[in-house]
CSV table of C-alpha atoms in Angstrom, one decimal:
chain,number,residue,atom,x,y,z
A,123,CYS,CA,170.0,76.2,170.1
A,124,ARG,CA,167.5,76.3,167.2
A,125,PHE,CA,170.0,75.8,164.3
A,126,LYS,CA,173.0,74.7,166.3
A,127,CYS,CA,171.0,71.8,167.8
A,128,SER,CA,169.8,70.7,164.4
A,129,LYS,CA,173.4,70.7,163.0
A,130,LYS,CA,174.8,68.7,166.0
A,131,ALA,CA,171.9,66.1,166.1
A,132,PRO,CA,173.1,62.7,164.7
A,133,SER,CA,170.4,62.7,161.9
A,134,GLU,CA,169.9,63.8,158.4
A,135,LYS,CA,166.4,64.8,159.2
A,136,PRO,CA,166.3,66.1,162.8
A,137,VAL,CA,163.4,67.7,164.6
A,138,ILE,CA,164.1,69.6,167.8
A,139,SER,CA,161.1,69.8,170.2
A,140,HIS,CA,160.0,69.9,173.8
A,141,TYR,CA,157.7,71.6,176.3
A,142,PRO,CA,159.5,74.8,177.2
A,143,PRO,CA,159.6,76.1,180.8
A,144,PRO,CA,157.1,78.6,182.0
A,145,HIS,CA,157.4,82.2,180.7
A,146,THR,CA,158.5,83.3,184.2
A,147,ALA,CA,161.6,81.1,184.1
A,148,ASP,CA,165.1,82.7,184.2
A,149,LEU,CA,166.1,81.8,180.6
A,150,VAL,CA,169.7,83.0,181.2
A,151,ALA,CA,170.1,80.5,183.9
A,152,LYS,CA,168.4,77.9,181.8
A,153,THR,CA,171.1,78.1,179.1
A,154,LYS,CA,173.5,76.5,181.6
A,155,VAL,CA,171.5,73.4,182.3
A,156,ALA,CA,170.0,70.6,180.2
A,157,ALA,CA,166.5,71.2,178.8
A,158,PRO,CA,163.5,69.1,179.9
A,159,ARG,CA,162.6,66.2,177.7
A,160,LEU,CA,159.2,64.9,176.8
A,161,CYS,CA,159.1,61.2,177.7
A,162,GLY,CA,156.0,60.2,179.5
A,163,PRO,CA,152.8,59.3,177.6
A,164,THR,CA,149.5,58.2,179.2
A,165,PHE,CA,146.2,57.1,177.8
A,166,ALA,CA,143.6,59.7,178.7
A,167,THR,CA,141.0,58.6,181.3
A,168,SER,CA,138.6,61.5,180.7
A,169,ASP,CA,135.4,60.5,178.9
A,170,LEU,CA,135.9,63.6,176.8
A,171,GLU,CA,139.2,62.5,175.4
A,172,SER,CA,138.4,59.0,174.2
A,173,GLN,CA,141.6,57.3,175.5
A,174,ILE,CA,143.8,59.5,173.3
A,175,ILE,CA,147.5,59.7,174.2
A,176,ARG,CA,148.4,62.6,176.5
A,177,LEU,CA,152.0,63.7,176.7
A,178,GLU,CA,152.6,64.6,180.3
A,179,GLY,CA,156.1,63.4,181.3
A,180,SER,CA,158.2,66.5,180.6
A,181,TYR,CA,161.1,66.7,183.2
A,182,ASN,CA,164.7,67.7,183.6
A,183,TYR,CA,166.0,64.2,183.4
A,184,ASP,CA,169.7,65.0,182.7
A,185,THR,CA,172.2,66.2,185.3
A,186,VAL,CA,174.8,66.9,182.6
A,187,LYS,CA,174.2,69.4,179.7
A,188,LEU,CA,175.7,68.1,176.4
A,189,ASP,CA,176.3,69.9,173.1
A,190,THR,CA,174.6,67.0,171.3
A,191,PRO,CA,170.8,66.9,171.5
A,192,ARG,CA,169.4,63.8,173.0
A,193,PHE,CA,166.8,61.6,171.3
A,194,ALA,CA,163.2,62.0,172.3
A,195,PRO,CA,160.0,60.1,171.4
A,196,PHE,CA,157.6,62.9,170.9
A,197,VAL,CA,157.2,66.4,169.5
A,198,ALA,CA,155.4,69.3,171.1
A,199,ALA,CA,153.2,71.5,169.0
A,200,GLY,CA,154.3,74.7,170.6
A,201,TYR,CA,158.1,74.4,170.1
A,202,LEU,CA,159.2,72.6,167.0
A,203,VAL,CA,162.3,73.3,165.0
A,204,ALA,CA,162.5,71.3,161.8
A,205,PRO,CA,163.6,71.5,158.1
A,206,SER,CA,161.1,73.1,155.8
A,207,THR,CA,160.7,69.8,154.1
A,208,ILE,CA,158.2,68.7,156.7
A,209,LEU,CA,155.7,71.1,155.1
A,210,SER,CA,155.6,69.0,152.0
A,211,GLU,CA,156.5,65.6,153.4
A,212,VAL,CA,154.4,65.7,156.6
A,213,PRO,CA,151.9,68.5,155.8
A,214,PHE,CA,149.6,69.6,158.6
A,215,ASP,CA,146.2,68.0,158.3
A,216,PRO,CA,143.5,70.6,157.6
A,217,PHE,CA,140.8,68.1,158.5
A,218,LEU,CA,141.5,68.1,162.2
A,219,PRO,CA,139.5,71.0,163.6
A,220,TYR,CA,138.6,71.3,167.3
A,221,ILE,CA,141.5,69.0,168.3
A,222,PHE,CA,143.8,69.7,171.2
A,223,MET,CA,145.0,66.4,172.8
A,224,GLY,CA,145.9,64.0,170.0
A,225,GLU,CA,147.6,66.5,167.7
A,226,GLU,CA,151.1,65.9,169.1
A,227,ILE,CA,151.1,62.1,169.2
A,228,LEU,CA,149.8,61.9,165.6
A,229,LEU,CA,152.4,64.4,164.4
A,230,SER,CA,155.2,62.6,166.2
A,231,ALA,CA,154.2,59.3,164.6
A,232,ARG,CA,153.9,60.8,161.1
A,233,LEU,CA,157.3,62.5,161.4
A,234,TRP,CA,159.1,59.4,162.6
A,235,THR,CA,157.5,57.1,160.0
A,236,SER,CA,158.6,59.7,157.4
A,237,GLY,CA,162.2,59.4,158.4
A,238,TYR,CA,162.6,62.3,160.8
A,239,ASP,CA,164.3,61.7,164.1
A,240,ILE,CA,163.1,63.6,167.2
A,241,PHE,CA,165.4,65.3,169.7
A,242,SER,CA,165.1,67.5,172.7
A,243,PRO,CA,167.0,70.8,172.6
A,244,THR,CA,170.3,70.9,174.6
A,245,HIS,CA,168.9,73.8,176.7
A,246,SER,CA,165.7,75.9,177.0
A,247,LEU,CA,165.6,78.8,174.6
A,248,LEU,CA,162.3,80.4,175.4
A,249,GLY,CA,159.4,80.2,177.9
A,250,HIS,CA,155.7,79.5,177.3
A,251,HIS,CA,152.7,81.1,179.0
A,252,TYR,CA,150.8,78.1,180.4
A,253,VAL,CA,147.3,77.9,181.8
A,254,ARG,CA,146.4,81.6,181.3
A,255,ASN,CA,143.7,81.8,183.9
A,256,HIS,CA,140.8,84.1,183.0
A,257,GLN,CA,141.9,84.2,179.4
A,258,PRO,CA,139.7,82.8,176.5
A,259,LYS,CA,140.5,79.3,175.3
A,260,PHE,CA,139.9,77.9,171.8
A,261,TRP,CA,136.9,75.8,172.8
A,262,GLU,CA,135.3,78.9,174.3
A,263,SER,CA,135.7,80.6,170.9
A,264,ILE,CA,133.9,77.7,169.3
A,265,HIS,CA,131.1,78.1,171.7
A,266,ARG,CA,130.8,81.8,171.0
A,267,THR,CA,130.8,81.2,167.2
A,268,PHE,CA,128.3,78.3,167.3
A,269,THR,CA,126.5,77.4,170.5
A,270,PHE,CA,127.5,76.5,174.0
A,271,GLY,CA,128.4,72.8,174.4
A,272,VAL,CA,129.1,72.1,170.8
A,273,HIS,CA,132.9,71.6,171.2
A,274,ASN,CA,133.0,68.3,173.1
A,275,PRO,CA,130.9,66.3,170.6
A,276,LEU,CA,132.9,67.7,167.7
A,277,GLN,CA,136.1,66.8,169.4
A,278,MET,CA,134.9,63.2,170.1
A,279,LEU,CA,134.0,62.8,166.4
A,280,VAL,CA,137.2,64.2,165.0
A,281,LEU,CA,139.4,62.2,167.4
A,282,ASN,CA,138.4,59.1,165.5
A,283,ARG,CA,140.3,60.3,162.5
A,284,VAL,CA,143.4,60.5,164.8
A,285,LYS,CA,142.8,57.2,166.4
A,286,THR,CA,142.3,55.4,163.1
A,287,GLN,CA,145.6,56.6,161.9
A,288,LEU,CA,147.3,55.4,165.1
A,289,ASP,CA,145.8,51.9,164.8
A,290,TYR,CA,143.4,52.0,167.8
A,291,PRO,CA,141.3,48.8,167.1
A,292,GLU,CA,138.0,50.4,168.2
A,293,SER,CA,138.5,53.1,165.6
A,294,ALA,CA,139.2,50.9,162.6
A,295,LYS,CA,138.2,52.7,159.4
A,296,ASP,CA,135.5,50.3,158.3
A,297,MET,CA,133.8,50.7,161.7
A,298,MET,CA,133.6,54.5,161.7
A,299,LYS,CA,130.9,56.9,160.5
A,300,PRO,CA,130.5,59.2,158.7
A,301,LYS,CA,133.0,58.3,156.0
A,302,SER,CA,133.6,61.9,155.3
A,303,LEU,CA,135.6,61.8,158.5
A,304,PHE,CA,138.4,60.3,156.4
A,305,THR,CA,138.4,62.9,153.6
A,306,ALA,CA,141.9,62.9,152.0
A,307,VAL,CA,143.3,61.0,155.0
A,308,GLU,CA,145.9,59.2,152.9
A,309,GLN,CA,147.5,62.6,152.2
A,310,TYR,CA,147.9,63.3,155.9
A,311,SER,CA,148.8,60.0,157.4
A,312,MET,CA,151.9,57.9,158.1
A,313,GLY,CA,155.1,58.0,156.1
A,314,THR,CA,156.7,55.1,154.3
A,315,SER,CA,160.3,55.3,155.6
A,316,ARG,CA,159.6,53.4,158.8
A,317,SER,CA,156.6,51.5,160.2
A,318,LEU,CA,154.0,52.8,162.7
A,319,GLU,CA,154.3,49.4,164.5
A,320,GLU,CA,158.1,50.0,165.0
A,321,TYR,CA,157.4,53.6,166.3
A,322,LEU,CA,154.8,52.5,168.8
A,323,LYS,CA,157.1,49.8,170.1
A,324,ILE,CA,160.0,52.2,170.6
A,325,VAL,CA,157.9,54.7,172.5
A,326,GLY,CA,156.2,52.1,174.6
A,327,LEU,CA,152.5,52.3,173.4
A,328,ASP,CA,150.1,49.4,173.1
A,329,MET,CA,146.9,50.6,171.4
A,330,VAL,CA,145.1,47.3,172.0
A,331,THR,CA,145.6,47.0,175.8
A,332,LYS,CA,146.0,50.8,176.3
A,333,GLU,CA,149.2,50.1,178.3
A,334,VAL,CA,152.4,52.2,178.4
A,335,SER,CA,155.7,50.5,178.7
A,336,TYR,CA,158.6,52.2,180.5
A,337,THR,CA,160.9,53.8,177.9
A,338,GLU,CA,164.1,53.8,179.9
A,339,TRP,CA,166.1,55.1,176.9
A,340,CYS,CA,164.3,58.4,177.0
A,341,GLU,CA,164.5,59.0,180.8
A,342,THR,CA,168.2,58.0,180.9
A,343,GLY,CA,169.1,60.0,177.8
A,344,VAL,CA,170.6,57.2,175.6
A,345,PRO,CA,169.6,56.5,172.0
A,346,PRO,CA,166.4,54.4,171.4
A,347,PRO,CA,166.5,50.8,170.2
A,348,GLY,CA,168.0,50.6,166.7
A,349,PHE,CA,170.1,53.7,167.2
A,350,GLU,CA,172.8,52.2,169.5
A,351,LYS,CA,175.6,53.3,167.2
A,352,TYR,CA,175.2,56.8,168.6
A,353,THR,CA,175.7,55.8,172.2
A,354,ASN,CA,179.2,57.2,172.4
A,355,LEU,CA,177.8,60.7,171.8
A,356,TYR,CA,176.0,60.6,175.1
A,357,THR,CA,178.7,59.1,177.3
A,358,THR,CA,179.5,61.5,180.1
């Protein structure tokens, strides 16, 4: 599905992404059914995550598998197929160390505002080893390198760089310190093809009230608002 999906997606700049099934899944059987799609965002409630957007709603929404990839609101960091132009047009931000939650919503917004359209694959191509109980995690590596307990304060600090770019009012740039937090931020922020305000509205996120609106278009597999001309591709 990697390159076939990209060619069949109704977009000049498609990005194919989702959360793959577990590595124990029967991938041969998975080729015969529609892939899960990443639809459901939430505002984190943990004190350690500073109300950053978590992407949790990955489900098999579709009963019919189509040859045309369906539109999706978000990208997943672990499975992302895109033109190589993203490396120059949406370069990865080297000033976001220690971040786990927050990376995907920021990358999704940057890609969309840079003119890239996001799709889920037509079927699952690979599996991912989730959880990995009793295996080291990246924050434990940071503790071993520096000192125990250092990760969480660092994450809270760096998350403000993410939240500023996503227009969280409490993280407005003129309110944040240290100012070094925004080193070269203009080089790694939103694109100019489409607005962040439009993206947040389409994916149902209100950064002021911290409320999520139901994005029916994602769950039902139809194009998002503004892309209705492609509806006929998804009629079953």
